[in-house]
Amino acid sequence: MTDQRFGLAGAVAIVTGAGNGLGRAEAVALAAGGARLVLNDLPGDAVAAVAAEIAAAGGEATVCTGDIGEWSTGESLLTTALDTYGRLDILVNNAGVLRDRMVFTMSAHEWDLVLRVHLRGHFVTTRFATAHWRERSKALGSPVYARIINTSSEAFLLGSPGQPNYAAAKAGVVALTVATARSCARYGVRANAICPRARTAMTADLMGPTPDGVADPLSPEHVAPLVSYLASPAGARINGEVFVIHGGVAAVLAPPTVRASFQTDGGSWSPHALHDALGPLFRQDPPGAGFACEATLPLATTTFGEGT
């Protein structure tokens, strides 16, 4: 008998970037859990093939193609979910693109494109989904069932040198996630972000080829279970959190903390007083880049068996 805490029977989910890689794996996993899917990607055969794959396995999926950065695409996704299935319960934002370059050689187009697809794309879908859930909650007089799973990246933690556009976009995704979690919790919305490591077409140049003869520890299929879990009833108490997920690793990040705090005796700081207070904190010469979190890089697993 299926544990209802983790089941998604009857739920309706939008998945963006569903044509391949992480989006495809997440959509397939949600469908296997019983969810009915609205799949988004740019027009082409890939996303239609994923819908066909889900249907062949006994699931339900419909396709709503379009540029995720367009306001009209967000409207169409919500309309498609409501017209096709009569409801929306889950939003998985995954669509992305890379235009890697050092900050001193990056073009305006390379910056704008990445911010548009990742950050604006997350906002557009979130805006329409949360407006719908807020309206429903007010009509019902109680919170609704609503889940948002956003896709960030460890790039925002590391300040990836060759990805200033991507790192900035993914930091923005986390901020958007926390703001959504705080502002929409009263309506039943649970918004969380994942930082996946996965070997996909988008990351192939960074992560190299799939290893021969062994299971790929960076397969997108390792990420999908966390998405399904956060989308499920069991995820009701998880809100505004950020996870790192890959292979056998699932880590919950702590919020930023205050490293040190000082107070001046006078009415305001002087440069000299600031140097006396802050200088002892920064003695590395040449200075390294601060405010980066490399603690995720050596993450190892803590093993839990089935049913633990």
PDB file of C-alpha atoms in Angstrom:
ATOM      1  CA  MET A   1       0.000   0.000   0.000  1.00  0.00           C
ATOM      2  CA  THR A   2       1.354   3.435  -0.984  1.00  0.00           C
ATOM      3  CA  ASP A   3       2.260   5.746   1.913  1.00  0.00           C
ATOM      4  CA  GLN A   4      -0.061   8.722   1.404  1.00  0.00           C
ATOM      5  CA  ARG A   5       2.485  11.103   2.927  1.00  0.00           C
ATOM      6  CA  PHE A   6       4.565  10.785  -0.225  1.00  0.00           C
ATOM      7  CA  GLY A   7       1.849  10.234  -2.823  1.00  0.00           C
ATOM      8  CA  LEU A   8       0.909  12.815  -5.437  1.00  0.00           C
ATOM      9  CA  ALA A   9      -2.232  11.181  -6.832  1.00  0.00           C
ATOM     10  CA  GLY A  10      -4.547  13.844  -8.246  1.00  0.00           C
ATOM     11  CA  ALA A  11      -2.021  16.646  -7.884  1.00  0.00           C
ATOM     12  CA  VAL A  12      -1.186  18.875 -10.850  1.00  0.00           C
ATOM     13  CA  ALA A  13       2.362  20.093 -11.446  1.00  0.00           C
ATOM     14  CA  ILE A  14       4.006  22.526 -13.836  1.00  0.00           C
ATOM     15  CA  VAL A  15       7.621  21.688 -14.691  1.00  0.00           C
ATOM     16  CA  THR A  16       9.694  24.148 -16.711  1.00  0.00           C
ATOM     17  CA  GLY A  17      12.734  23.117 -18.716  1.00  0.00           C
ATOM     18  CA  ALA A  18      11.113  19.692 -18.929  1.00  0.00           C
ATOM     19  CA  GLY A  19      12.510  18.692 -22.322  1.00  0.00           C
ATOM     20  CA  ASN A  20      15.668  17.069 -21.021  1.00  0.00           C
ATOM     21  CA  GLY A  21      18.106  16.727 -18.132  1.00  0.00           C
ATOM     22  CA  LEU A  22      16.870  17.655 -14.682  1.00  0.00           C
ATOM     23  CA  GLY A  23      13.455  18.835 -15.856  1.00  0.00           C
ATOM     24  CA  ARG A  24      12.755  15.578 -17.626  1.00  0.00           C
ATOM     25  CA  ALA A  25      13.875  13.471 -14.642  1.00  0.00           C
ATOM     26  CA  GLU A  26      11.783  15.549 -12.255  1.00  0.00           C
ATOM     27  CA  ALA A  27       8.700  15.385 -14.478  1.00  0.00           C
ATOM     28  CA  VAL A  28       8.987  11.608 -14.856  1.00  0.00           C
ATOM     29  CA  ALA A  29       9.374  11.178 -11.090  1.00  0.00           C
ATOM     30  CA  LEU A  30       6.380  13.407 -10.305  1.00  0.00           C
ATOM     31  CA  ALA A  31       4.273  11.490 -12.819  1.00  0.00           C
ATOM     32  CA  ALA A  32       5.363   8.191 -11.289  1.00  0.00           C
ATOM     33  CA  GLY A  33       4.098   9.522  -7.968  1.00  0.00           C
ATOM     34  CA  GLY A  34       0.684  10.145  -9.482  1.00  0.00           C
ATOM     35  CA  ALA A  35       0.898  13.819 -10.454  1.00  0.00           C
ATOM     36  CA  ARG A  36      -0.538  15.112 -13.707  1.00  0.00           C
ATOM     37  CA  LEU A  37       1.912  17.300 -15.578  1.00  0.00           C
ATOM     38  CA  VAL A  38       2.065  20.492 -17.594  1.00  0.00           C
ATOM     39  CA  LEU A  39       5.464  20.433 -19.290  1.00  0.00           C
ATOM     40  CA  ASN A  40       7.173  23.582 -20.508  1.00  0.00           C
ATOM     41  CA  ASP A  41      10.197  24.086 -22.714  1.00  0.00           C
ATOM     42  CA  LEU A  42      11.017  25.880 -25.922  1.00  0.00           C
ATOM     43  CA  PRO A  43       9.135  24.546 -28.967  1.00  0.00           C
ATOM     44  CA  GLY A  44      10.644  21.324 -30.298  1.00  0.00           C
ATOM     45  CA  ASP A  45      10.472  17.563 -30.220  1.00  0.00           C
ATOM     46  CA  ALA A  46      12.199  17.077 -26.857  1.00  0.00           C
ATOM     47  CA  VAL A  47       9.398  18.161 -24.529  1.00  0.00           C
ATOM     48  CA  ALA A  48       6.786  16.333 -26.620  1.00  0.00           C
ATOM     49  CA  ALA A  49       8.897  13.172 -26.286  1.00  0.00           C
ATOM     50  CA  VAL A  50       8.882  13.528 -22.488  1.00  0.00           C
ATOM     51  CA  ALA A  51       5.087  13.869 -22.508  1.00  0.00           C
ATOM     52  CA  ALA A  52       4.864  10.742 -24.657  1.00  0.00           C
ATOM     53  CA  GLU A  53       7.223   8.891 -22.302  1.00  0.00           C
ATOM     54  CA  ILE A  54       5.020   9.778 -19.325  1.00  0.00           C
ATOM     55  CA  ALA A  55       1.868   8.728 -21.177  1.00  0.00           C
ATOM     56  CA  ALA A  56       3.446   5.418 -22.200  1.00  0.00           C
ATOM     57  CA  ALA A  57       4.130   4.720 -18.523  1.00  0.00           C
ATOM     58  CA  GLY A  58       0.469   5.340 -17.663  1.00  0.00           C
ATOM     59  CA  GLY A  59       0.749   8.958 -16.580  1.00  0.00           C
ATOM     60  CA  GLU A  60      -0.815  12.183 -17.797  1.00  0.00           C
ATOM     61  CA  ALA A  61       1.114  15.068 -19.325  1.00  0.00           C
ATOM     62  CA  THR A  62       0.329  17.973 -21.586  1.00  0.00           C
ATOM     63  CA  VAL A  63       2.747  20.363 -23.244  1.00  0.00           C
ATOM     64  CA  CYS A  64       2.742  24.158 -23.091  1.00  0.00           C
ATOM     65  CA  THR A  65       5.774  25.456 -24.959  1.00  0.00           C
ATOM     66  CA  GLY A  66       7.135  28.977 -24.801  1.00  0.00           C
ATOM     67  CA  ASP A  67       9.946  31.248 -23.661  1.00  0.00           C
ATOM     68  CA  ILE A  68       9.834  31.114 -19.872  1.00  0.00           C
ATOM     69  CA  GLY A  69      10.974  34.716 -19.627  1.00  0.00           C
ATOM     70  CA  GLU A  70       7.811  35.903 -21.371  1.00  0.00           C
ATOM     71  CA  TRP A  71       4.919  37.132 -19.230  1.00  0.00           C
ATOM     72  CA  SER A  72       2.486  35.426 -21.611  1.00  0.00           C
ATOM     73  CA  THR A  73       4.165  32.051 -21.032  1.00  0.00           C
ATOM     74  CA  GLY A  74       3.467  32.284 -17.319  1.00  0.00           C
ATOM     75  CA  GLU A  75      -0.165  33.094 -18.052  1.00  0.00           C
ATOM     76  CA  SER A  76      -0.415  30.209 -20.529  1.00  0.00           C
ATOM     77  CA  LEU A  77       1.056  27.685 -18.105  1.00  0.00           C
ATOM     78  CA  LEU A  78      -1.471  28.506 -15.400  1.00  0.00           C
ATOM     79  CA  THR A  79      -4.328  28.572 -17.908  1.00  0.00           C
ATOM     80  CA  THR A  80      -3.264  25.214 -19.338  1.00  0.00           C
ATOM     81  CA  ALA A  81      -3.155  23.615 -15.885  1.00  0.00           C
ATOM     82  CA  LEU A  82      -6.588  24.945 -14.957  1.00  0.00           C
ATOM     83  CA  ASP A  83      -8.236  24.252 -18.316  1.00  0.00           C
ATOM     84  CA  THR A  84      -6.760  20.746 -18.650  1.00  0.00           C
ATOM     85  CA  TYR A  85      -6.843  19.475 -15.084  1.00  0.00           C
ATOM     86  CA  GLY A  86      -8.891  22.008 -13.129  1.00  0.00           C
ATOM     87  CA  ARG A  87      -6.221  22.858 -10.572  1.00  0.00           C
ATOM     88  CA  LEU A  88      -2.562  23.625  -9.846  1.00  0.00           C
ATOM     89  CA  ASP A  89      -0.716  22.270  -6.826  1.00  0.00           C
ATOM     90  CA  ILE A  90       2.994  22.151  -7.656  1.00  0.00           C
ATOM     91  CA  LEU A  91       5.406  24.395  -9.547  1.00  0.00           C
ATOM     92  CA  VAL A  92       8.898  23.167 -10.382  1.00  0.00           C
ATOM     93  CA  ASN A  93      11.088  25.876 -11.898  1.00  0.00           C
ATOM     94  CA  ASN A  94      14.010  24.320 -13.708  1.00  0.00           C
ATOM     95  CA  ALA A  95      14.505  26.057 -17.086  1.00  0.00           C
ATOM     96  CA  GLY A  96      17.989  27.461 -17.563  1.00  0.00           C
ATOM     97  CA  VAL A  97      20.761  28.395 -19.927  1.00  0.00           C
ATOM     98  CA  LEU A  98      24.495  29.062 -19.648  1.00  0.00           C
ATOM     99  CA  ARG A  99      26.639  31.750 -21.235  1.00  0.00           C
ATOM    100  CA  ASP A 100      29.897  31.347 -19.331  1.00  0.00           C
ATOM    101  CA  ARG A 101      32.504  34.064 -19.532  1.00  0.00           C
ATOM    102  CA  MET A 102      34.684  36.113 -17.196  1.00  0.00           C
ATOM    103  CA  VAL A 103      33.058  39.317 -15.973  1.00  0.00           C
ATOM    104  CA  PHE A 104      35.557  41.500 -17.839  1.00  0.00           C
ATOM    105  CA  THR A 105      34.702  39.934 -21.214  1.00  0.00           C
ATOM    106  CA  MET A 106      30.979  39.268 -20.771  1.00  0.00           C
ATOM    107  CA  SER A 107      28.600  40.991 -23.171  1.00  0.00           C
ATOM    108  CA  ALA A 108      25.382  42.692 -22.163  1.00  0.00           C
ATOM    109  CA  HIS A 109      23.454  40.038 -24.096  1.00  0.00           C
ATOM    110  CA  GLU A 110      25.168  37.178 -22.249  1.00  0.00           C
ATOM    111  CA  TRP A 111      24.320  38.811 -18.931  1.00  0.00           C
ATOM    112  CA  ASP A 112      20.732  39.674 -19.824  1.00  0.00           C
ATOM    113  CA  LEU A 113      19.906  36.273 -21.338  1.00  0.00           C
ATOM    114  CA  VAL A 114      21.000  34.254 -18.310  1.00  0.00           C
ATOM    115  CA  LEU A 115      19.293  36.575 -15.821  1.00  0.00           C
ATOM    116  CA  ARG A 116      16.165  36.555 -17.969  1.00  0.00           C
ATOM    117  CA  VAL A 117      15.815  32.801 -18.296  1.00  0.00           C
ATOM    118  CA  HIS A 118      16.790  31.873 -14.737  1.00  0.00           C
ATOM    119  CA  LEU A 119      15.653  34.711 -12.497  1.00  0.00           C
ATOM    120  CA  ARG A 120      12.872  36.338 -14.505  1.00  0.00           C
ATOM    121  CA  GLY A 121      11.702  32.879 -15.586  1.00  0.00           C
ATOM    122  CA  HIS A 122      11.367  31.819 -11.943  1.00  0.00           C
ATOM    123  CA  PHE A 123       9.545  35.045 -11.111  1.00  0.00           C
ATOM    124  CA  VAL A 124       7.065  34.870 -13.991  1.00  0.00           C
ATOM    125  CA  THR A 125       5.767  31.410 -13.069  1.00  0.00           C
ATOM    126  CA  THR A 126       5.864  32.156  -9.342  1.00  0.00           C
ATOM    127  CA  ARG A 127       3.895  35.343  -9.807  1.00  0.00           C
ATOM    128  CA  PHE A 128       0.976  33.637 -11.574  1.00  0.00           C
ATOM    129  CA  ALA A 129       0.982  30.522  -9.379  1.00  0.00           C
ATOM    130  CA  THR A 130       1.023  32.446  -6.097  1.00  0.00           C
ATOM    131  CA  ALA A 131      -1.672  34.870  -7.270  1.00  0.00           C
ATOM    132  CA  HIS A 132      -3.875  31.880  -8.102  1.00  0.00           C
ATOM    133  CA  TRP A 133      -3.215  30.173  -4.762  1.00  0.00           C
ATOM    134  CA  ARG A 134      -3.821  33.384  -2.814  1.00  0.00           C
ATOM    135  CA  GLU A 135      -7.153  33.880  -4.552  1.00  0.00           C
ATOM    136  CA  ARG A 136      -8.168  30.279  -3.884  1.00  0.00           C
ATOM    137  CA  SER A 137      -7.109  30.485  -0.236  1.00  0.00           C
ATOM    138  CA  LYS A 138      -9.167  33.608   0.303  1.00  0.00           C
ATOM    139  CA  ALA A 139     -12.173  32.048  -1.415  1.00  0.00           C
ATOM    140  CA  LEU A 140     -11.921  28.906   0.715  1.00  0.00           C
ATOM    141  CA  GLY A 141     -11.092  30.736   3.921  1.00  0.00           C
ATOM    142  CA  SER A 142      -8.189  28.367   4.583  1.00  0.00           C
ATOM    143  CA  PRO A 143      -4.701  27.557   3.283  1.00  0.00           C
ATOM    144  CA  VAL A 144      -4.427  25.564   0.062  1.00  0.00           C
ATOM    145  CA  TYR A 145      -2.033  22.804  -0.961  1.00  0.00           C
ATOM    146  CA  ALA A 146       0.762  24.569  -2.852  1.00  0.00           C
ATOM    147  CA  ARG A 147       4.398  23.700  -3.454  1.00  0.00           C
ATOM    148  CA  ILE A 148       7.163  25.588  -5.280  1.00  0.00           C
ATOM    149  CA  ILE A 149      10.539  23.956  -5.911  1.00  0.00           C
ATOM    150  CA  ASN A 150      13.051  26.352  -7.427  1.00  0.00           C
ATOM    151  CA  THR A 151      16.419  25.493  -8.929  1.00  0.00           C
ATOM    152  CA  SER A 152      19.449  27.375  -7.692  1.00  0.00           C
ATOM    153  CA  SER A 153      23.101  26.287  -7.813  1.00  0.00           C
ATOM    154  CA  GLU A 154      26.218  26.067  -5.697  1.00  0.00           C
ATOM    155  CA  ALA A 155      27.593  28.650  -8.119  1.00  0.00           C
ATOM    156  CA  PHE A 156      25.953  31.336  -6.006  1.00  0.00           C
ATOM    157  CA  LEU A 157      27.750  30.028  -2.912  1.00  0.00           C
ATOM    158  CA  LEU A 158      31.135  29.801  -4.588  1.00  0.00           C
ATOM    159  CA  GLY A 159      31.045  32.966  -6.690  1.00  0.00           C
ATOM    160  CA  SER A 160      32.002  30.882  -9.735  1.00  0.00           C
ATOM    161  CA  PRO A 161      34.664  32.996 -11.494  1.00  0.00           C
ATOM    162  CA  GLY A 162      33.589  32.170 -15.041  1.00  0.00           C
ATOM    163  CA  GLN A 163      29.875  32.450 -14.339  1.00  0.00           C
ATOM    164  CA  PRO A 164      29.093  35.898 -12.910  1.00  0.00           C
ATOM    165  CA  ASN A 165      25.751  35.995 -14.710  1.00  0.00           C
ATOM    166  CA  TYR A 166      24.753  32.480 -13.621  1.00  0.00           C
ATOM    167  CA  ALA A 167      25.963  32.955 -10.021  1.00  0.00           C
ATOM    168  CA  ALA A 168      24.050  36.228  -9.736  1.00  0.00           C
ATOM    169  CA  ALA A 169      20.895  34.683 -11.183  1.00  0.00           C
ATOM    170  CA  LYS A 170      21.054  31.708  -8.842  1.00  0.00           C
ATOM    171  CA  ALA A 171      21.608  33.949  -5.812  1.00  0.00           C
ATOM    172  CA  GLY A 172      18.526  35.840  -6.933  1.00  0.00           C
ATOM    173  CA  VAL A 173      16.567  32.582  -7.157  1.00  0.00           C
ATOM    174  CA  VAL A 174      17.366  31.848  -3.504  1.00  0.00           C
ATOM    175  CA  ALA A 175      16.312  35.341  -2.447  1.00  0.00           C
ATOM    176  CA  LEU A 176      13.100  35.006  -4.458  1.00  0.00           C
ATOM    177  CA  THR A 177      12.441  31.622  -2.846  1.00  0.00           C
ATOM    178  CA  VAL A 178      12.841  32.936   0.702  1.00  0.00           C
ATOM    179  CA  ALA A 179      10.737  36.017  -0.036  1.00  0.00           C
ATOM    180  CA  THR A 180       8.008  33.815  -1.531  1.00  0.00           C
ATOM    181  CA  ALA A 181       8.128  31.444   1.428  1.00  0.00           C
ATOM    182  CA  ARG A 182       7.753  34.302   3.890  1.00  0.00           C
ATOM    183  CA  SER A 183       5.036  36.173   2.027  1.00  0.00           C
ATOM    184  CA  CYS A 184       2.873  33.251   0.931  1.00  0.00           C
ATOM    185  CA  ALA A 185       3.058  30.753   3.805  1.00  0.00           C
ATOM    186  CA  ARG A 186      -0.266  32.011   5.176  1.00  0.00           C
ATOM    187  CA  TYR A 187      -1.959  30.846   1.968  1.00  0.00           C
ATOM    188  CA  GLY A 188      -0.486  27.340   2.203  1.00  0.00           C
ATOM    189  CA  VAL A 189       2.464  27.870  -0.138  1.00  0.00           C
ATOM    190  CA  ARG A 190       5.707  26.064   0.632  1.00  0.00           C
ATOM    191  CA  ALA A 191       8.648  27.384  -1.411  1.00  0.00           C
ATOM    192  CA  ASN A 192      12.085  25.772  -1.335  1.00  0.00           C
ATOM    193  CA  ALA A 193      15.188  25.776  -3.515  1.00  0.00           C
ATOM    194  CA  ILE A 194      17.562  23.021  -4.552  1.00  0.00           C
ATOM    195  CA  CYS A 195      21.175  23.270  -5.673  1.00  0.00           C
ATOM    196  CA  PRO A 196      21.619  20.121  -7.761  1.00  0.00           C
ATOM    197  CA  ARG A 197      24.772  18.646  -9.180  1.00  0.00           C
ATOM    198  CA  ALA A 198      23.798  16.770 -12.310  1.00  0.00           C
ATOM    199  CA  ARG A 199      25.346  15.817 -15.607  1.00  0.00           C
ATOM    200  CA  THR A 200      23.056  17.301 -18.258  1.00  0.00           C
ATOM    201  CA  ALA A 201      23.403  18.764 -21.721  1.00  0.00           C
ATOM    202  CA  MET A 202      23.782  22.200 -20.108  1.00  0.00           C
ATOM    203  CA  THR A 203      26.608  21.110 -17.788  1.00  0.00           C
ATOM    204  CA  ALA A 204      28.374  18.562 -20.017  1.00  0.00           C
ATOM    205  CA  ASP A 205      31.318  20.876 -20.663  1.00  0.00           C
ATOM    206  CA  LEU A 206      31.774  21.412 -16.927  1.00  0.00           C
ATOM    207  CA  MET A 207      31.308  17.872 -15.647  1.00  0.00           C
ATOM    208  CA  GLY A 208      32.698  15.799 -18.479  1.00  0.00           C
ATOM    209  CA  PRO A 209      31.344  12.614 -20.037  1.00  0.00           C
ATOM    210  CA  THR A 210      29.312   9.930 -18.326  1.00  0.00           C
ATOM    211  CA  PRO A 211      31.583   7.286 -16.743  1.00  0.00           C
ATOM    212  CA  ASP A 212      31.665   3.886 -18.443  1.00  0.00           C
ATOM    213  CA  GLY A 213      30.603   0.700 -16.733  1.00  0.00           C
ATOM    214  CA  VAL A 214      29.266   2.253 -13.502  1.00  0.00           C
ATOM    215  CA  ALA A 215      26.151   4.058 -12.376  1.00  0.00           C
ATOM    216  CA  ASP A 216      26.575   7.782 -12.903  1.00  0.00           C
ATOM    217  CA  PRO A 217      26.726   9.513  -9.477  1.00  0.00           C
ATOM    218  CA  LEU A 218      25.718  12.752 -11.186  1.00  0.00           C
ATOM    219  CA  SER A 219      22.668  11.415 -12.982  1.00  0.00           C
ATOM    220  CA  PRO A 220      19.647  13.775 -12.818  1.00  0.00           C
ATOM    221  CA  GLU A 221      17.647  10.821 -11.497  1.00  0.00           C
ATOM    222  CA  HIS A 222      19.459  11.267  -8.159  1.00  0.00           C
ATOM    223  CA  VAL A 223      17.962  14.752  -7.825  1.00  0.00           C
ATOM    224  CA  ALA A 224      14.349  13.924  -8.706  1.00  0.00           C
ATOM    225  CA  PRO A 225      13.432  12.175  -5.404  1.00  0.00           C
ATOM    226  CA  LEU A 226      14.051  15.363  -3.410  1.00  0.00           C
ATOM    227  CA  VAL A 227      11.767  17.295  -5.763  1.00  0.00           C
ATOM    228  CA  SER A 228       9.056  14.648  -5.349  1.00  0.00           C
ATOM    229  CA  TYR A 229       9.493  14.711  -1.567  1.00  0.00           C
ATOM    230  CA  LEU A 230       9.249  18.496  -1.306  1.00  0.00           C
ATOM    231  CA  ALA A 231       6.171  18.389  -3.542  1.00  0.00           C
ATOM    232  CA  SER A 232       4.471  15.776  -1.381  1.00  0.00           C
ATOM    233  CA  PRO A 233       2.297  16.125   1.745  1.00  0.00           C
ATOM    234  CA  ALA A 234       5.333  15.054   3.765  1.00  0.00           C
ATOM    235  CA  GLY A 235       7.011  18.334   2.833  1.00  0.00           C
ATOM    236  CA  ALA A 236       4.408  20.486   4.578  1.00  0.00           C
ATOM    237  CA  ARG A 237       6.775  21.648   7.331  1.00  0.00           C
ATOM    238  CA  ILE A 238       9.627  22.566   4.987  1.00  0.00           C
ATOM    239  CA  ASN A 239       9.540  26.179   3.819  1.00  0.00           C
ATOM    240  CA  GLY A 240      12.163  28.671   2.709  1.00  0.00           C
ATOM    241  CA  GLU A 241      14.974  26.118   2.800  1.00  0.00           C
ATOM    242  CA  VAL A 242      17.891  25.552   0.429  1.00  0.00           C
ATOM    243  CA  PHE A 243      19.238  22.073  -0.300  1.00  0.00           C
ATOM    244  CA  VAL A 244      22.308  20.668  -2.022  1.00  0.00           C
ATOM    245  CA  ILE A 245      21.467  17.379  -3.701  1.00  0.00           C
ATOM    246  CA  HIS A 246      23.507  14.940  -5.807  1.00  0.00           C
ATOM    247  CA  GLY A 247      24.284  11.234  -5.871  1.00  0.00           C
ATOM    248  CA  GLY A 248      23.763   9.977  -2.334  1.00  0.00           C
ATOM    249  CA  VAL A 249      24.055  13.432  -0.772  1.00  0.00           C
ATOM    250  CA  ALA A 250      21.211  15.581   0.542  1.00  0.00           C
ATOM    251  CA  ALA A 251      22.345  18.593   2.564  1.00  0.00           C
ATOM    252  CA  VAL A 252      20.357  21.438   4.118  1.00  0.00           C
ATOM    253  CA  LEU A 253      22.143  24.777   4.032  1.00  0.00           C
ATOM    254  CA  ALA A 254      22.169  27.088   7.044  1.00  0.00           C
ATOM    255  CA  PRO A 255      21.120  30.708   6.525  1.00  0.00           C
ATOM    256  CA  PRO A 256      23.901  33.313   6.376  1.00  0.00           C
ATOM    257  CA  THR A 257      25.250  34.328   9.772  1.00  0.00           C
ATOM    258  CA  VAL A 258      26.857  37.484  11.127  1.00  0.00           C
ATOM    259  CA  ARG A 259      30.618  36.956  11.191  1.00  0.00           C
ATOM    260  CA  ALA A 260      31.410  39.843  13.518  1.00  0.00           C
ATOM    261  CA  SER A 261      29.718  42.981  14.812  1.00  0.00           C
ATOM    262  CA  PHE A 262      31.184  46.204  16.185  1.00  0.00           C
ATOM    263  CA  GLN A 263      29.790  49.408  17.660  1.00  0.00           C
ATOM    264  CA  THR A 264      31.388  52.809  17.680  1.00  0.00           C
ATOM    265  CA  ASP A 265      31.621  54.911  20.818  1.00  0.00           C
ATOM    266  CA  GLY A 266      30.825  58.026  18.832  1.00  0.00           C
ATOM    267  CA  GLY A 267      27.850  59.020  16.734  1.00  0.00           C
ATOM    268  CA  SER A 268      29.296  57.597  13.521  1.00  0.00           C
ATOM    269  CA  TRP A 269      32.263  55.678  12.247  1.00  0.00           C
ATOM    270  CA  SER A 270      35.478  57.220  10.998  1.00  0.00           C
ATOM    271  CA  PRO A 271      37.753  55.455   8.513  1.00  0.00           C
ATOM    272  CA  HIS A 272      40.401  55.155  11.218  1.00  0.00           C
ATOM    273  CA  ALA A 273      38.002  53.596  13.720  1.00  0.00           C
ATOM    274  CA  LEU A 274      36.677  51.210  11.089  1.00  0.00           C
ATOM    275  CA  HIS A 275      40.215  50.116  10.269  1.00  0.00           C
ATOM    276  CA  ASP A 276      40.936  49.457  13.942  1.00  0.00           C
ATOM    277  CA  ALA A 277      37.771  47.383  14.275  1.00  0.00           C
ATOM    278  CA  LEU A 278      37.689  45.563  10.951  1.00  0.00           C
ATOM    279  CA  GLY A 279      41.365  45.342  10.056  1.00  0.00           C
ATOM    280  CA  PRO A 280      42.177  42.379  12.311  1.00  0.00           C
ATOM    281  CA  LEU A 281      39.576  40.297  10.458  1.00  0.00           C
ATOM    282  CA  PHE A 282      41.310  40.695   7.106  1.00  0.00           C
ATOM    283  CA  ARG A 283      44.996  39.821   7.297  1.00  0.00           C
ATOM    284  CA  GLN A 284      45.401  37.620   4.210  1.00  0.00           C
ATOM    285  CA  ASP A 285      47.837  39.066   1.665  1.00  0.00           C
ATOM    286  CA  PRO A 286      47.007  38.920  -1.169  1.00  0.00           C
ATOM    287  CA  PRO A 287      43.375  38.894  -0.101  1.00  0.00           C
ATOM    288  CA  GLY A 288      41.166  35.970  -0.987  1.00  0.00           C
ATOM    289  CA  ALA A 289      37.553  36.429  -1.998  1.00  0.00           C
ATOM    290  CA  GLY A 290      35.286  36.533   1.027  1.00  0.00           C
ATOM    291  CA  PHE A 291      31.596  35.652   1.416  1.00  0.00           C
ATOM    292  CA  ALA A 292      31.999  32.388  -0.462  1.00  0.00           C
ATOM    293  CA  CYS A 293      30.938  29.022   0.918  1.00  0.00           C
ATOM    294  CA  GLU A 294      33.149  26.128  -0.137  1.00  0.00           C
ATOM    295  CA  ALA A 295      31.877  23.819   2.589  1.00  0.00           C
ATOM    296  CA  THR A 296      29.555  22.113   0.107  1.00  0.00           C
ATOM    297  CA  LEU A 297      32.381  20.898  -2.125  1.00  0.00           C
ATOM    298  CA  PRO A 298      33.573  17.963   0.040  1.00  0.00           C
ATOM    299  CA  LEU A 299      30.073  16.910   1.110  1.00  0.00           C
ATOM    300  CA  ALA A 300      29.834  13.239   1.950  1.00  0.00           C
ATOM    301  CA  THR A 301      26.827  11.120   2.698  1.00  0.00           C
ATOM    302  CA  THR A 302      25.385  10.076   6.020  1.00  0.00           C
ATOM    303  CA  THR A 303      23.803   6.760   5.172  1.00  0.00           C
ATOM    304  CA  PHE A 304      20.175   6.056   5.974  1.00  0.00           C
ATOM    305  CA  GLY A 305      18.516   2.805   5.022  1.00  0.00           C
ATOM    306  CA  GLU A 306      15.048   2.383   3.541  1.00  0.00           C
ATOM    307  CA  GLY A 307      12.379   3.166   6.094  1.00  0.00           C
ATOM    308  CA  THR A 308      14.792   4.894   8.462  1.00  0.00           C
TER     309      THR A 308
END
